[in-house]
Structures are given as structure tokens and as C-alpha cells.
Amino acid sequence: MDPFSQLILTISVTSFLTFQWLFHRVSPWMSMRISRGFLGLTDKQKVEWNSRTVSTFHALLVGIFCLYGRSHVSNSVLARFLFNLLLIFYYWKAIGDKFFVVHHLAALYAYYYVLGEGMLPYFANFRLLAEFSTPCVNQRWFFEVLGYPKSSRPNMANGVAMAVVFFMVRIAVMPVYYSRMYAVYGTEAFYLVPWGGRVAWICSSICLDIMNIMWMHKIARGCYKVLRSARQSKAAAPQENGKTD
């Protein structure tokens, strides 16, 4: 086995085992001390809680590394996707989601060529900047399961942050990403990538971005409704006080 393959294998296995340790040991121990509400969750909710804790930690780590252009971070992402899929299938009744499975399979198909063939690391890192939106998405679920009202300040602040960050790292970057793809399309370098790699690159990108647009639409609608409801509540409060007086 060549040194590069050994490095990929080492990082992937180490990452996978680290995720297991974080999920089974670190997250439960830390969550019990940070949030009293964790002890009141059902077993199914605890499974998803621990999964999202690992997801948040990894997303921040990956996002930071991608900003510095570290291509080997893709190995860690591959390990996490495999970990997530195994977790989903094992705890299907608790966290099963067909849409989520499709997302991960599309990403795994593309990253096979990035890691197995060493192709397109720049575009792979570009896609992984989307991980910066994951912590806010997970935090929304944490607030929801802990019983925070949607109109509460922490929930509203996180909702606005989620909408802004999701738009910036998944939607606003699309013109830049596809303009770079178009600039490469049809060149000699483009045809050096085998047919399977080109399909993985282009089709997976389109598939993932269709889902990103659908998610952005839901997030924007949810954020608008909550902000609108909060504004109406504030406007109604002085009127009610006036009637009471």
C-alpha cells in the first residue's frame, strides 16, 4: 500500500473511531452537565441528541480546515458520512430519514473519486464550506426538544443566524462554484477526469444544490413566520395593557 493510501486509511479509521467515542461517551457525559433537560429526554431523543452533538463538533472542525484548504479533511468527512449512515440504519425508528440518506449517498459517491482517485480536491473543499451551517441547524433541534418556545430570544437569534449562514455557505456561493465549474468544462484537464468522476462531480453537485434550495426555502419561510409572529405579539402587548388600564 502506497503512503498516500495509508494516510487516507489511517485518517478515515481514526475519525470513525473518534466519532464512536464522541457519540457513546463524550456527548452523554458533557450533555448531562451542560443541560439538565438532557436527562428528561427519551432514549430516541438521546440518540439523535448525541448524533447532532458529534455532527456539530465535526462540522466546525471541517469548516475551519476547509478555509485553510486542507484536502485531507475529506477523509474525516467520508468517515462521518459512513458513521451517520450506519447510525441511521441502526436507529432507523429514532432518526431514520430517507432524504438524509439520499444526501449522504450522493456525497459519498462524489467523495469516492476525491479520496480514491485524488481528483478535484479544490471543488470538494469548496462544497465542504457548507458544513458551517450545520451547528445552527442542530441548535434549532436542541432548542425544540428542550421545549424552548419558537418566539424565545435564543431560538429567534439562532433562527436568524441559521438562515443567514445557510444562505451564505450553501446558496450565495453557487454562482462562484458553477462559474468555476464552467471555466473548467471542456478543457484538457476536464477530460483527464474519467467519465465516472465527471458524473460524480456534476450530478452530485446539482443533486445536493437542489436539496439545498429546498431546505433554504423551508428555513426562510420558518424564519419569516417566527419573526412576523414576534412582531405582532409586541404590537399587541401595548394595546392589551391599555385596555386593562
XYZ file of C-alpha atoms in Angstrom:
245
model
C 0.000 0.000 0.000
C 1.431 3.394 -1.010
C 1.933 6.118 1.634
C -0.981 8.230 0.358
C -3.414 5.297 0.660
C -2.080 4.510 4.113
C -2.684 8.111 5.169
C -6.264 8.024 3.846
C -6.949 4.754 5.641
C -5.391 5.989 8.891
C -7.353 9.253 8.927
C -10.621 7.535 7.984
C -10.356 4.778 10.611
C -9.183 7.203 13.309
C -12.030 9.593 12.507
C -14.616 6.802 12.543
C -13.436 5.515 15.936
C -13.352 9.087 17.284
C -16.978 9.603 16.249
C -17.923 6.402 18.070
C -16.182 7.633 21.216
C -17.798 11.082 20.991
C -21.242 9.591 20.413
C -21.182 6.931 23.135
C -19.032 8.590 25.806
C -18.267 12.274 25.432
C -21.652 13.621 24.326
C -23.736 11.944 27.094
C -21.208 12.934 29.777
C -20.953 16.522 28.588
C -24.684 16.973 27.893
C -25.713 15.891 31.397
C -23.514 18.630 32.835
C -24.405 21.387 30.394
C -28.174 20.834 30.088
C -30.401 19.398 32.789
C -33.050 18.772 30.149
C -30.908 16.008 28.637
C -31.841 13.621 31.475
C -35.527 14.083 30.712
C -35.230 13.058 27.067
C -36.472 9.741 25.742
C -33.990 7.126 24.535
C -34.784 8.011 20.908
C -34.209 11.702 21.573
C -30.908 10.961 23.310
C -29.741 9.032 20.240
C -30.440 11.999 17.988
C -29.036 14.449 20.559
C -25.707 12.610 20.678
C -25.666 12.287 16.895
C -26.186 16.022 16.476
C -23.537 16.810 19.087
C -20.975 14.841 17.081
C -22.251 16.471 13.903
C -21.818 19.974 15.345
C -18.281 19.307 16.552
C -17.229 17.797 13.229
C -18.894 20.492 11.129
C -16.978 23.259 12.897
C -13.709 21.350 12.575
C -14.238 20.624 8.878
C -15.317 24.182 8.087
C -12.211 25.655 9.702
C -9.881 23.230 7.918
C -11.558 23.918 4.571
C -10.911 27.637 4.943
C -7.219 26.770 5.048
C -7.515 24.433 2.063
C -6.653 21.182 3.851
C -7.639 18.453 1.376
C -7.184 15.570 3.840
C -10.226 16.788 5.744
C -12.256 14.897 3.135
C -11.144 11.644 4.773
C -12.768 12.734 8.007
C -15.943 13.687 6.147
C -16.096 10.278 4.489
C -15.769 8.626 7.900
C -18.522 10.793 9.347
C -20.896 10.078 6.458
C -20.303 6.348 6.908
C -20.782 6.719 10.659
C -24.026 8.658 10.115
C -25.411 6.111 7.663
C -24.653 3.201 9.985
C -26.201 5.151 12.853
C -29.311 5.959 10.817
C -29.849 2.360 9.752
C -29.203 1.009 13.257
C -31.510 3.565 14.932
C -33.889 3.941 11.993
C -37.004 4.290 14.168
C -35.399 7.130 16.103
C -33.548 9.137 13.431
C -34.411 7.464 10.108
C -34.772 9.960 7.242
C -34.872 8.919 3.562
C -33.981 12.423 2.408
C -30.922 12.403 4.658
C -29.834 9.014 3.282
C -30.062 10.295 -0.314
C -27.970 13.343 0.648
C -25.255 11.200 2.220
C -25.164 8.644 -0.595
C -24.790 11.395 -3.209
C -21.936 12.908 -1.213
C -20.250 9.526 -0.676
C -20.390 8.800 -4.407
C -18.581 12.059 -5.156
C -16.002 11.713 -2.371
C -15.077 8.246 -3.567
C -13.365 9.933 -6.530
C -11.855 12.660 -4.346
C -10.265 10.155 -1.968
C -9.887 7.029 -4.071
C -8.623 8.776 -7.207
C -7.299 12.051 -5.766
C -9.498 14.124 -8.102
C -10.995 17.595 -7.718
C -9.875 18.383 -4.129
C -10.445 22.122 -4.660
C -14.112 21.617 -5.547
C -14.518 19.108 -2.719
C -13.240 21.631 -0.174
C -15.476 24.295 -1.702
C -18.510 22.070 -1.106
C -17.482 21.360 2.472
C -17.761 25.032 3.428
C -21.476 24.228 3.662
C -20.680 22.494 6.962
C -20.638 25.910 8.668
C -24.457 25.913 8.581
C -24.765 22.594 10.440
C -24.280 23.896 14.037
C -27.207 26.328 13.740
C -29.441 23.643 12.230
C -28.575 21.297 15.089
C -29.039 24.024 17.697
C -32.561 24.596 16.394
C -33.351 20.957 17.143
C -31.767 21.212 20.616
C -33.981 24.193 21.479
C -37.047 22.427 20.126
C -36.517 19.206 22.081
C -35.774 21.167 25.278
C -39.109 22.962 24.964
C -37.925 26.463 24.101
C -40.790 28.489 22.561
C -40.184 29.485 18.950
C -40.633 33.103 19.982
C -37.937 32.917 22.687
C -34.910 35.148 22.155
C -32.346 32.297 21.954
C -34.499 30.474 19.407
C -35.101 33.575 17.316
C -31.425 34.570 17.373
C -30.402 31.081 16.284
C -33.116 31.049 13.598
C -31.867 34.275 12.042
C -28.251 33.089 12.262
C -29.227 29.771 10.663
C -30.982 31.475 7.756
C -28.097 33.886 7.147
C -25.292 31.307 7.438
C -27.182 28.691 5.404
C -27.721 31.240 2.630
C -24.099 32.407 2.676
C -22.385 28.995 2.594
C -24.889 26.998 0.514
C -26.811 29.389 -1.749
C -24.768 32.554 -2.269
C -21.691 30.524 -3.242
C -23.493 28.715 -6.077
C -22.680 31.294 -8.793
C -18.997 31.199 -7.846
C -18.902 27.407 -7.679
C -20.657 26.822 -11.010
C -18.717 29.582 -12.755
C -15.506 27.767 -11.767
C -17.022 24.505 -12.964
C -17.977 26.120 -16.294
C -14.461 27.538 -16.682
C -13.019 24.021 -16.398
C -15.687 22.314 -18.522
C -14.419 21.176 -21.914
C -10.748 21.840 -21.163
C -7.974 19.264 -21.407
C -7.920 18.942 -17.626
C -11.670 18.238 -17.642
C -11.249 15.242 -19.955
C -8.407 13.866 -17.856
C -11.067 13.107 -15.249
C -12.738 9.775 -16.146
C -16.397 9.677 -17.121
C -17.467 8.344 -13.729
C -15.629 11.156 -11.958
C -17.264 13.813 -14.128
C -20.701 12.350 -13.444
C -19.958 12.216 -9.706
C -18.775 15.823 -9.731
C -21.531 17.416 -11.811
C -24.551 15.269 -10.928
C -23.814 15.148 -7.201
C -23.341 18.917 -7.127
C -26.677 19.520 -8.851
C -28.461 16.962 -6.670
C -27.088 18.454 -3.449
C -27.869 22.014 -4.504
C -31.462 21.159 -5.392
C -31.852 19.881 -1.837
C -30.082 22.992 -0.507
C -32.546 25.252 -2.330
C -35.481 23.251 -0.948
C -34.053 23.467 2.580
C -33.343 27.198 2.181
C -36.951 27.782 1.185
C -38.208 25.994 4.304
C -35.741 27.799 6.571
C -36.597 31.217 5.122
C -40.343 30.611 5.486
C -39.931 29.395 9.063
C -37.733 32.341 10.000
C -40.171 34.826 8.438
C -43.163 33.316 10.264
C -41.438 33.397 13.654
C -40.214 36.986 13.231
C -43.623 38.089 11.994
C -45.364 36.401 14.916
C -42.972 38.009 17.409
C -43.528 41.448 15.868
C -47.310 41.046 16.025
C -47.092 39.954 19.663
C -45.078 43.046 20.571
C -47.542 45.274 18.725
C -50.493 43.686 20.526
C -48.951 43.970 24.003
C -49.355 47.791 24.426
C -52.980 47.589 23.222
C -53.819 44.915 25.776
C -52.174 46.938 28.541
C -54.177 49.965 27.509
C -57.472 48.056 27.716
C -56.561 46.707 31.150
C -55.888 50.174 32.458
